[in-house]
């Protein structure tokens, strides 16, 4: 398999963690987003959305969207599982992953930041406030979800890493990059510590 | 089961379609987003993210995030299925749903529009351009994905409705509301027509 990735892409980072957890080796191509390489004609043929990651299978089929890729990996290579067994616990894991991927990460994406600068004349400071706002907005909700759910354990969903943790850690990496204070998010910090003790992350 | 919903929420509309397709009757509460009812203390207890939909089960457990809710419904009430059987086709269905939910809908959400007005002084016209921009950005990519995938059929993934179609139709409803021209999206239009022939949508 061949992974199209970039080191500062949190969506790519999710898939790299999932591959590590499943001990799957892949070839990698680095698509430099700061040089707009995702817009190159050759890459648009790989992924018409012009985003990373993309996972090209040995068959030539290309998978896009990080959460869909992780679900595929989990169905195709079930051990170790990236989702709990019980439907309610699975729903919790997926809700955490989707909250982070949809309601934080997608909003703070590079193409959004470029639009804010281009169309609203936002400067770096205003863009920084935007990023911090949606990180806090999402992490506050996530902290409450983790606090109330009986499915929260050493990790976001139970006592083993799941797609939720694969999604959380790259977002925490971003939060640190943009100097977001995580003091109030004790469940998130506890889970991050448990994840970061694992080589796969 | 009890669904917290709002008629203009595309995320809620996804779940209503999924429930219809599975012929599951639920009680409903309407959370009026235009009156900020999602921020009421009682509702924040139901869903700490202060968004709709939320699905409260008879056990009192509350599920959030529309795609996670649809996956739960599909695991718990398998007939008729909301995902194809084959892993690659499932990945395609999920990628379509996540592209729409994450890279269009989450960006065009009410809370984002309010932030643009509040922090960037965006007027209605600028907000309208924002919405149209991300709709075209996402639909262009989606149209290419549907065109190239061997898993596209009468519906987004195969010849039966899936979570992808449950996610597409509410976004098309939004596109029409914001006067987005769908002429160039022939695959999307063909699938929408097939969906709209079904009572569940």
PDB file of N, CA and C in Angstrom, chain B residues 112-197:
ATOM      1  N   UNK B 112     -20.458  28.742  12.719  1.00  0.00           N
ATOM      2  CA  UNK B 112     -19.383  29.330  11.916  1.00  0.00           C
ATOM      3  C   UNK B 112     -19.866  30.639  11.297  1.00  0.00           C
ATOM      4  N   UNK B 113     -21.081  30.613  10.762  1.00  0.00           N
ATOM      5  CA  UNK B 113     -21.635  31.812  10.118  1.00  0.00           C
ATOM      6  C   UNK B 113     -21.749  32.951  11.125  1.00  0.00           C
ATOM      7  N   UNK B 114     -22.155  32.615  12.343  1.00  0.00           N
ATOM      8  CA  UNK B 114     -22.260  33.653  13.388  1.00  0.00           C
ATOM      9  C   UNK B 114     -20.886  34.225  13.727  1.00  0.00           C
ATOM     10  N   UNK B 115     -19.857  33.364  13.765  1.00  0.00           N
ATOM     11  CA  UNK B 115     -18.494  33.829  14.057  1.00  0.00           C
ATOM     12  C   UNK B 115     -18.003  34.772  12.948  1.00  0.00           C
ATOM     13  N   UNK B 116     -18.287  34.423  11.710  1.00  0.00           N
ATOM     14  CA  UNK B 116     -17.850  35.267  10.586  1.00  0.00           C
ATOM     15  C   UNK B 116     -18.461  36.660  10.692  1.00  0.00           C
ATOM     16  N   UNK B 117     -19.736  36.703  11.074  1.00  0.00           N
ATOM     17  CA  UNK B 117     -20.408  38.000  11.224  1.00  0.00           C
ATOM     18  C   UNK B 117     -19.827  38.775  12.399  1.00  0.00           C
ATOM     19  N   UNK B 118     -19.652  38.085  13.510  1.00  0.00           N
ATOM     20  CA  UNK B 118     -19.230  38.728  14.758  1.00  0.00           C
ATOM     21  C   UNK B 118     -17.788  39.190  14.683  1.00  0.00           C
ATOM     22  N   UNK B 119     -16.883  38.333  14.223  1.00  0.00           N
ATOM     23  CA  UNK B 119     -15.448  38.613  14.319  1.00  0.00           C
ATOM     24  C   UNK B 119     -14.872  39.253  13.060  1.00  0.00           C
ATOM     25  N   UNK B 120     -15.474  38.969  11.913  1.00  0.00           N
ATOM     26  CA  UNK B 120     -14.940  39.526  10.670  1.00  0.00           C
ATOM     27  C   UNK B 120     -15.894  40.541  10.044  1.00  0.00           C
ATOM     28  N   UNK B 121     -16.986  40.836  10.744  1.00  0.00           N
ATOM     29  CA  UNK B 121     -17.944  41.802  10.215  1.00  0.00           C
ATOM     30  C   UNK B 121     -18.548  41.387   8.885  1.00  0.00           C
ATOM     31  N   UNK B 122     -18.606  40.090   8.622  1.00  0.00           N
ATOM     32  CA  UNK B 122     -19.154  39.624   7.337  1.00  0.00           C
ATOM     33  C   UNK B 122     -20.638  39.955   7.251  1.00  0.00           C
ATOM     34  N   UNK B 123     -21.060  40.497   6.115  1.00  0.00           N
ATOM     35  CA  UNK B 123     -22.497  40.735   5.914  1.00  0.00           C
ATOM     36  C   UNK B 123     -23.130  39.486   5.271  1.00  0.00           C
ATOM     37  N   UNK B 124     -24.458  39.547   5.077  1.00  0.00           N
ATOM     38  CA  UNK B 124     -25.163  38.369   4.561  1.00  0.00           C
ATOM     39  C   UNK B 124     -24.604  37.919   3.219  1.00  0.00           C
ATOM     40  N   UNK B 125     -24.203  38.905   2.399  1.00  0.00           N
ATOM     41  CA  UNK B 125     -23.694  38.552   1.075  1.00  0.00           C
ATOM     42  C   UNK B 125     -22.373  37.785   1.193  1.00  0.00           C
ATOM     43  N   UNK B 126     -21.484  38.244   2.085  1.00  0.00           N
ATOM     44  CA  UNK B 126     -20.195  37.576   2.273  1.00  0.00           C
ATOM     45  C   UNK B 126     -20.397  36.171   2.849  1.00  0.00           C
ATOM     46  N   UNK B 127     -21.362  36.048   3.757  1.00  0.00           N
ATOM     47  CA  UNK B 127     -21.655  34.732   4.332  1.00  0.00           C
ATOM     48  C   UNK B 127     -22.231  33.811   3.254  1.00  0.00           C
ATOM     49  N   UNK B 128     -23.071  34.373   2.397  1.00  0.00           N
ATOM     50  CA  UNK B 128     -23.612  33.599   1.284  1.00  0.00           C
ATOM     51  C   UNK B 128     -22.510  33.093   0.352  1.00  0.00           C
ATOM     52  N   UNK B 129     -21.517  33.962   0.071  1.00  0.00           N
ATOM     53  CA  UNK B 129     -20.397  33.535  -0.783  1.00  0.00           C
ATOM     54  C   UNK B 129     -19.610  32.418  -0.107  1.00  0.00           C
ATOM     55  N   UNK B 130     -19.394  32.533   1.206  1.00  0.00           N
ATOM     56  CA  UNK B 130     -18.709  31.492   1.989  1.00  0.00           C
ATOM     57  C   UNK B 130     -19.416  30.139   1.792  1.00  0.00           C
ATOM     58  N   UNK B 131     -20.729  30.155   2.000  1.00  0.00           N
ATOM     59  CA  UNK B 131     -21.512  28.917   1.906  1.00  0.00           C
ATOM     60  C   UNK B 131     -21.412  28.332   0.503  1.00  0.00           C
ATOM     61  N   UNK B 132     -21.601  29.187  -0.494  1.00  0.00           N
ATOM     62  CA  UNK B 132     -21.551  28.704  -1.880  1.00  0.00           C
ATOM     63  C   UNK B 132     -20.163  28.179  -2.228  1.00  0.00           C
ATOM     64  N   UNK B 133     -19.113  28.857  -1.716  1.00  0.00           N
ATOM     65  CA  UNK B 133     -17.751  28.425  -2.011  1.00  0.00           C
ATOM     66  C   UNK B 133     -17.498  26.996  -1.528  1.00  0.00           C
ATOM     67  N   UNK B 134     -17.872  26.702  -0.275  1.00  0.00           N
ATOM     68  CA  UNK B 134     -17.565  25.370   0.268  1.00  0.00           C
ATOM     69  C   UNK B 134     -18.490  24.304  -0.288  1.00  0.00           C
ATOM     70  N   UNK B 135     -19.706  24.724  -0.683  1.00  0.00           N
ATOM     71  CA  UNK B 135     -20.582  23.768  -1.360  1.00  0.00           C
ATOM     72  C   UNK B 135     -19.987  23.366  -2.710  1.00  0.00           C
ATOM     73  N   UNK B 136     -19.542  24.342  -3.492  1.00  0.00           N
ATOM     74  CA  UNK B 136     -18.943  24.011  -4.798  1.00  0.00           C
ATOM     75  C   UNK B 136     -17.621  23.263  -4.623  1.00  0.00           C
ATOM     76  N   UNK B 137     -16.808  23.692  -3.663  1.00  0.00           N
ATOM     77  CA  UNK B 137     -15.540  23.019  -3.396  1.00  0.00           C
ATOM     78  C   UNK B 137     -15.784  21.532  -3.104  1.00  0.00           C
ATOM     79  N   UNK B 138     -16.736  21.257  -2.237  1.00  0.00           N
ATOM     80  CA  UNK B 138     -17.024  19.869  -1.863  1.00  0.00           C
ATOM     81  C   UNK B 138     -17.729  19.090  -2.964  1.00  0.00           C
ATOM     82  N   UNK B 139     -18.728  19.715  -3.588  1.00  0.00           N
ATOM     83  CA  UNK B 139     -19.485  19.009  -4.628  1.00  0.00           C
ATOM     84  C   UNK B 139     -18.618  18.724  -5.861  1.00  0.00           C
ATOM     85  N   UNK B 140     -17.687  19.607  -6.203  1.00  0.00           N
ATOM     86  CA  UNK B 140     -16.785  19.325  -7.339  1.00  0.00           C
ATOM     87  C   UNK B 140     -15.986  18.059  -7.061  1.00  0.00           C
ATOM     88  N   UNK B 141     -15.419  17.992  -5.842  1.00  0.00           N
ATOM     89  CA  UNK B 141     -14.635  16.803  -5.484  1.00  0.00           C
ATOM     90  C   UNK B 141     -15.526  15.565  -5.448  1.00  0.00           C
ATOM     91  N   UNK B 142     -16.708  15.727  -4.872  1.00  0.00           N
ATOM     92  CA  UNK B 142     -17.633  14.593  -4.773  1.00  0.00           C
ATOM     93  C   UNK B 142     -18.025  14.089  -6.154  1.00  0.00           C
ATOM     94  N   UNK B 143     -18.316  15.017  -7.067  1.00  0.00           N
ATOM     95  CA  UNK B 143     -18.695  14.635  -8.431  1.00  0.00           C
ATOM     96  C   UNK B 143     -17.588  13.777  -9.076  1.00  0.00           C
ATOM     97  N   UNK B 144     -16.326  14.181  -8.877  1.00  0.00           N
ATOM     98  CA  UNK B 144     -15.204  13.403  -9.436  1.00  0.00           C
ATOM     99  C   UNK B 144     -15.090  12.036  -8.759  1.00  0.00           C
ATOM    100  N   UNK B 145     -15.277  12.010  -7.455  1.00  0.00           N
ATOM    101  CA  UNK B 145     -15.210  10.725  -6.736  1.00  0.00           C
ATOM    102  C   UNK B 145     -16.298   9.771  -7.234  1.00  0.00           C
ATOM    103  N   UNK B 146     -17.506  10.305  -7.400  1.00  0.00           N
ATOM    104  CA  UNK B 146     -18.621   9.466  -7.869  1.00  0.00           C
ATOM    105  C   UNK B 146     -18.369   8.996  -9.296  1.00  0.00           C
ATOM    106  N   UNK B 147     -17.777   9.874 -10.113  1.00  0.00           N
ATOM    107  CA  UNK B 147     -17.538   9.533 -11.523  1.00  0.00           C
ATOM    108  C   UNK B 147     -16.511   8.411 -11.660  1.00  0.00           C
ATOM    109  N   UNK B 148     -15.508   8.427 -10.797  1.00  0.00           N
ATOM    110  CA  UNK B 148     -14.432   7.448 -11.005  1.00  0.00           C
ATOM    111  C   UNK B 148     -14.618   6.134 -10.248  1.00  0.00           C
ATOM    112  N   UNK B 149     -15.490   6.141  -9.230  1.00  0.00           N
ATOM    113  CA  UNK B 149     -15.568   4.944  -8.392  1.00  0.00           C
ATOM    114  C   UNK B 149     -16.402   3.841  -9.023  1.00  0.00           C
ATOM    115  N   UNK B 150     -15.876   2.613  -9.040  1.00  0.00           N
ATOM    116  CA  UNK B 150     -16.667   1.479  -9.523  1.00  0.00           C
ATOM    117  C   UNK B 150     -17.802   1.137  -8.560  1.00  0.00           C
ATOM    118  N   UNK B 151     -17.805   1.773  -7.383  1.00  0.00           N
ATOM    119  CA  UNK B 151     -18.836   1.455  -6.387  1.00  0.00           C
ATOM    120  C   UNK B 151     -20.048   2.372  -6.490  1.00  0.00           C
ATOM    121  N   UNK B 152     -19.953   3.403  -7.324  1.00  0.00           N
ATOM    122  CA  UNK B 152     -21.101   4.285  -7.536  1.00  0.00           C
ATOM    123  C   UNK B 152     -22.136   3.551  -8.381  1.00  0.00           C
ATOM    124  N   UNK B 153     -23.387   3.650  -7.983  1.00  0.00           N
ATOM    125  CA  UNK B 153     -24.451   2.983  -8.753  1.00  0.00           C
ATOM    126  C   UNK B 153     -25.629   3.917  -8.907  1.00  0.00           C
ATOM    127  N   UNK B 154     -26.838   3.380  -8.753  1.00  0.00           N
ATOM    128  CA  UNK B 154     -28.029   4.232  -8.781  1.00  0.00           C
ATOM    129  C   UNK B 154     -27.998   5.210  -7.613  1.00  0.00           C
ATOM    130  N   UNK B 155     -27.286   4.776  -6.554  1.00  0.00           N
ATOM    131  CA  UNK B 155     -27.103   5.641  -5.388  1.00  0.00           C
ATOM    132  C   UNK B 155     -25.604   5.871  -5.216  1.00  0.00           C
ATOM    133  N   UNK B 156     -25.223   6.625  -4.179  1.00  0.00           N
ATOM    134  CA  UNK B 156     -23.793   6.970  -4.018  1.00  0.00           C
ATOM    135  C   UNK B 156     -22.907   5.733  -3.941  1.00  0.00           C
ATOM    136  N   UNK B 157     -23.390   4.697  -3.284  1.00  0.00           N
ATOM    137  CA  UNK B 157     -22.596   3.472  -3.128  1.00  0.00           C
ATOM    138  C   UNK B 157     -23.484   2.282  -3.440  1.00  0.00           C
ATOM    139  N   UNK B 158     -23.452   1.876  -4.690  1.00  0.00           N
ATOM    140  CA  UNK B 158     -24.258   0.726  -5.112  1.00  0.00           C
ATOM    141  C   UNK B 158     -25.670   1.122  -5.486  1.00  0.00           C
ATOM    142  N   UNK B 159     -26.542   0.116  -5.472  1.00  0.00           N
ATOM    143  CA  UNK B 159     -27.904   0.334  -5.961  1.00  0.00           C
ATOM    144  C   UNK B 159     -28.949   0.406  -4.858  1.00  0.00           C
ATOM    145  N   UNK B 160     -28.479   0.677  -3.654  1.00  0.00           N
ATOM    146  CA  UNK B 160     -29.405   0.880  -2.533  1.00  0.00           C
ATOM    147  C   UNK B 160     -28.924   2.090  -1.748  1.00  0.00           C
ATOM    148  N   UNK B 161     -29.832   2.791  -1.076  1.00  0.00           N
ATOM    149  CA  UNK B 161     -29.430   3.962  -0.292  1.00  0.00           C
ATOM    150  C   UNK B 161     -28.506   3.555   0.856  1.00  0.00           C
ATOM    151  N   UNK B 162     -27.533   4.418   1.128  1.00  0.00           N
ATOM    152  CA  UNK B 162     -26.586   4.181   2.217  1.00  0.00           C
ATOM    153  C   UNK B 162     -26.447   5.469   3.039  1.00  0.00           C
ATOM    154  N   UNK B 163     -25.592   5.420   4.047  1.00  0.00           N
ATOM    155  CA  UNK B 163     -25.319   6.622   4.837  1.00  0.00           C
ATOM    156  C   UNK B 163     -24.830   7.771   3.935  1.00  0.00           C
ATOM    157  N   UNK B 164     -24.228   7.433   2.799  1.00  0.00           N
ATOM    158  CA  UNK B 164     -23.757   8.476   1.877  1.00  0.00           C
ATOM    159  C   UNK B 164     -24.939   9.276   1.327  1.00  0.00           C
ATOM    160  N   UNK B 165     -25.988   8.580   0.929  1.00  0.00           N
ATOM    161  CA  UNK B 165     -27.159   9.269   0.388  1.00  0.00           C
ATOM    162  C   UNK B 165     -27.903  10.032   1.486  1.00  0.00           C
ATOM    163  N   UNK B 166     -27.945   9.438   2.685  1.00  0.00           N
ATOM    164  CA  UNK B 166     -28.573  10.134   3.828  1.00  0.00           C
ATOM    165  C   UNK B 166     -27.845  11.446   4.111  1.00  0.00           C
ATOM    166  N   UNK B 167     -26.566  11.517   3.772  1.00  0.00           N
ATOM    167  CA  UNK B 167     -25.774  12.726   4.010  1.00  0.00           C
ATOM    168  C   UNK B 167     -25.868  13.674   2.822  1.00  0.00           C
ATOM    169  N   UNK B 168     -25.974  13.110   1.623  1.00  0.00           N
ATOM    170  CA  UNK B 168     -26.025  13.947   0.413  1.00  0.00           C
ATOM    171  C   UNK B 168     -27.300  14.783   0.326  1.00  0.00           C
ATOM    172  N   UNK B 169     -28.437  14.159   0.527  1.00  0.00           N
ATOM    173  CA  UNK B 169     -29.716  14.842   0.265  1.00  0.00           C
ATOM    174  C   UNK B 169     -29.897  16.107   1.115  1.00  0.00           C
ATOM    175  N   UNK B 170     -29.603  16.065   2.422  1.00  0.00           N
ATOM    176  CA  UNK B 170     -29.719  17.322   3.194  1.00  0.00           C
ATOM    177  C   UNK B 170     -28.770  18.413   2.702  1.00  0.00           C
ATOM    178  N   UNK B 171     -27.614  18.019   2.169  1.00  0.00           N
ATOM    179  CA  UNK B 171     -26.682  19.021   1.656  1.00  0.00           C
ATOM    180  C   UNK B 171     -27.196  19.633   0.359  1.00  0.00           C
ATOM    181  N   UNK B 172     -27.856  18.825  -0.436  1.00  0.00           N
ATOM    182  CA  UNK B 172     -28.472  19.346  -1.671  1.00  0.00           C
ATOM    183  C   UNK B 172     -29.635  20.286  -1.318  1.00  0.00           C
ATOM    184  N   UNK B 173     -30.369  19.922  -0.278  1.00  0.00           N
ATOM    185  CA  UNK B 173     -31.438  20.806   0.231  1.00  0.00           C
ATOM    186  C   UNK B 173     -30.838  22.169   0.590  1.00  0.00           C
ATOM    187  N   UNK B 174     -29.704  22.162   1.292  1.00  0.00           N
ATOM    188  CA  UNK B 174     -28.989  23.404   1.632  1.00  0.00           C
ATOM    189  C   UNK B 174     -28.515  24.142   0.387  1.00  0.00           C
ATOM    190  N   UNK B 175     -27.993  23.395  -0.560  1.00  0.00           N
ATOM    191  CA  UNK B 175     -27.479  24.015  -1.788  1.00  0.00           C
ATOM    192  C   UNK B 175     -28.597  24.772  -2.492  1.00  0.00           C
ATOM    193  N   UNK B 176     -29.785  24.162  -2.552  1.00  0.00           N
ATOM    194  CA  UNK B 176     -30.913  24.833  -3.205  1.00  0.00           C
ATOM    195  C   UNK B 176     -31.321  26.072  -2.422  1.00  0.00           C
ATOM    196  N   UNK B 177     -31.293  25.957  -1.097  1.00  0.00           N
ATOM    197  CA  UNK B 177     -31.673  27.084  -0.229  1.00  0.00           C
ATOM    198  C   UNK B 177     -30.745  28.273  -0.476  1.00  0.00           C
ATOM    199  N   UNK B 178     -29.475  27.990  -0.764  1.00  0.00           N
ATOM    200  CA  UNK B 178     -28.513  29.068  -0.993  1.00  0.00           C
ATOM    201  C   UNK B 178     -28.223  29.259  -2.483  1.00  0.00           C
ATOM    202  N   UNK B 179     -29.160  28.834  -3.315  1.00  0.00           N
ATOM    203  CA  UNK B 179     -29.132  29.112  -4.754  1.00  0.00           C
ATOM    204  C   UNK B 179     -27.840  28.657  -5.426  1.00  0.00           C
ATOM    205  N   UNK B 180     -27.339  27.500  -5.036  1.00  0.00           N
ATOM    206  CA  UNK B 180     -26.142  26.950  -5.661  1.00  0.00           C
ATOM    207  C   UNK B 180     -26.541  26.192  -6.924  1.00  0.00           C
ATOM    208  N   UNK B 181     -25.886  26.521  -8.027  1.00  0.00           N
ATOM    209  CA  UNK B 181     -26.202  25.914  -9.320  1.00  0.00           C
ATOM    210  C   UNK B 181     -25.600  24.506  -9.386  1.00  0.00           C
ATOM    211  N   UNK B 182     -26.446  23.497  -9.538  1.00  0.00           N
ATOM    212  CA  UNK B 182     -25.977  22.110  -9.542  1.00  0.00           C
ATOM    213  C   UNK B 182     -25.816  21.537 -10.957  1.00  0.00           C
ATOM    214  N   UNK B 183     -25.939  22.395 -11.960  1.00  0.00           N
ATOM    215  CA  UNK B 183     -25.926  21.932 -13.356  1.00  0.00           C
ATOM    216  C   UNK B 183     -24.731  21.033 -13.674  1.00  0.00           C
ATOM    217  N   UNK B 184     -23.555  21.419 -13.199  1.00  0.00           N
ATOM    218  CA  UNK B 184     -22.343  20.675 -13.562  1.00  0.00           C
ATOM    219  C   UNK B 184     -22.170  19.345 -12.833  1.00  0.00           C
ATOM    220  N   UNK B 185     -23.050  19.067 -11.894  1.00  0.00           N
ATOM    221  CA  UNK B 185     -22.863  17.863 -11.067  1.00  0.00           C
ATOM    222  C   UNK B 185     -23.855  16.787 -11.507  1.00  0.00           C
ATOM    223  N   UNK B 186     -23.562  16.170 -12.645  1.00  0.00           N
ATOM    224  CA  UNK B 186     -24.556  15.268 -13.230  1.00  0.00           C
ATOM    225  C   UNK B 186     -24.732  13.986 -12.409  1.00  0.00           C
ATOM    226  N   UNK B 187     -23.626  13.461 -11.848  1.00  0.00           N
ATOM    227  CA  UNK B 187     -23.792  12.254 -11.018  1.00  0.00           C
ATOM    228  C   UNK B 187     -24.606  12.562  -9.776  1.00  0.00           C
ATOM    229  N   UNK B 188     -24.283  13.691  -9.154  1.00  0.00           N
ATOM    230  CA  UNK B 188     -25.040  14.077  -7.957  1.00  0.00           C
ATOM    231  C   UNK B 188     -26.519  14.235  -8.309  1.00  0.00           C
ATOM    232  N   UNK B 189     -26.817  14.918  -9.403  1.00  0.00           N
ATOM    233  CA  UNK B 189     -28.224  15.151  -9.766  1.00  0.00           C
ATOM    234  C   UNK B 189     -28.970  13.844 -10.046  1.00  0.00           C
ATOM    235  N   UNK B 190     -28.258  12.923 -10.718  1.00  0.00           N
ATOM    236  CA  UNK B 190     -28.883  11.624 -11.027  1.00  0.00           C
ATOM    237  C   UNK B 190     -29.229  10.875  -9.739  1.00  0.00           C
ATOM    238  N   UNK B 191     -28.284  10.884  -8.779  1.00  0.00           N
ATOM    239  CA  UNK B 191     -28.504  10.164  -7.516  1.00  0.00           C
ATOM    240  C   UNK B 191     -29.597  10.839  -6.689  1.00  0.00           C
ATOM    241  N   UNK B 192     -29.583  12.166  -6.696  1.00  0.00           N
ATOM    242  CA  UNK B 192     -30.614  12.900  -5.945  1.00  0.00           C
ATOM    243  C   UNK B 192     -32.006  12.529  -6.465  1.00  0.00           C
ATOM    244  N   UNK B 193     -32.112  12.436  -7.778  1.00  0.00           N
ATOM    245  CA  UNK B 193     -33.398  12.077  -8.367  1.00  0.00           C
ATOM    246  C   UNK B 193     -33.856  10.692  -7.894  1.00  0.00           C
ATOM    247  N   UNK B 194     -32.907   9.764  -7.842  1.00  0.00           N
ATOM    248  CA  UNK B 194     -33.258   8.412  -7.378  1.00  0.00           C
ATOM    249  C   UNK B 194     -33.662   8.416  -5.900  1.00  0.00           C
ATOM    250  N   UNK B 195     -32.948   9.220  -5.108  1.00  0.00           N
ATOM    251  CA  UNK B 195     -33.299   9.303  -3.681  1.00  0.00           C
ATOM    252  C   UNK B 195     -34.679   9.916  -3.506  1.00  0.00           C
ATOM    253  N   UNK B 196     -34.921  11.002  -4.239  1.00  0.00           N
ATOM    254  CA  UNK B 196     -36.171  11.731  -4.020  1.00  0.00           C
ATOM    255  C   UNK B 196     -37.399  10.960  -4.511  1.00  0.00           C
ATOM    256  N   UNK B 197     -37.148   9.882  -5.237  1.00  0.00           N
ATOM    257  CA  UNK B 197     -38.263   9.010  -5.619  1.00  0.00           C
ATOM    258  C   UNK B 197     -38.684   8.107  -4.459  1.00  0.00           C
TER     259      UNK B 197
END
